[in-house]
C-alpha angles and dihedrals in degrees: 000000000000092000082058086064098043078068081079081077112035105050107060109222092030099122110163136024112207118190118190129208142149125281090240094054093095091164099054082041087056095048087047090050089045086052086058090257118162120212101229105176134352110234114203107198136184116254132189099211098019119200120222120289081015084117087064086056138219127316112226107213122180142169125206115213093246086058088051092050100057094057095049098046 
């Protein structure tokens, strides 16, 4: 995970990672927050075979690379 957001760095003209999970995956929402992601929009989507907590929809978590660089620095 957070090799995924050294590629900030790394590719020129990479300016923003985005992760997506589902509003009930308190655990993978925690990780993002502790990454210095920040949730900007919830998605509900229609699903053929939902899983559980599907119908809450989907958190949207990004990071810019300024933001990145900040917590690295």
């Amino acid at each position: 995970p957070v090799e995924h957001l050294a590629a900030l760095r790394a590719i020129p003209g990479l300016d923003v990672v985005r992760a997506e999970t589902m509003v009930v995956n308190a655990g993978s929402r925690g990780v993002m927050r502790r990454l210095g992601m920040r949730e900007v929009r919830i998605e509900v989507r229609a699903w053929e075979d939902p899983l559980a907590g599907a119908e809450l929809g989907e958190v949207i978590s990004e990071i810019t690379r300024q933001d990145w660089a900040s917590t690295v620095s």
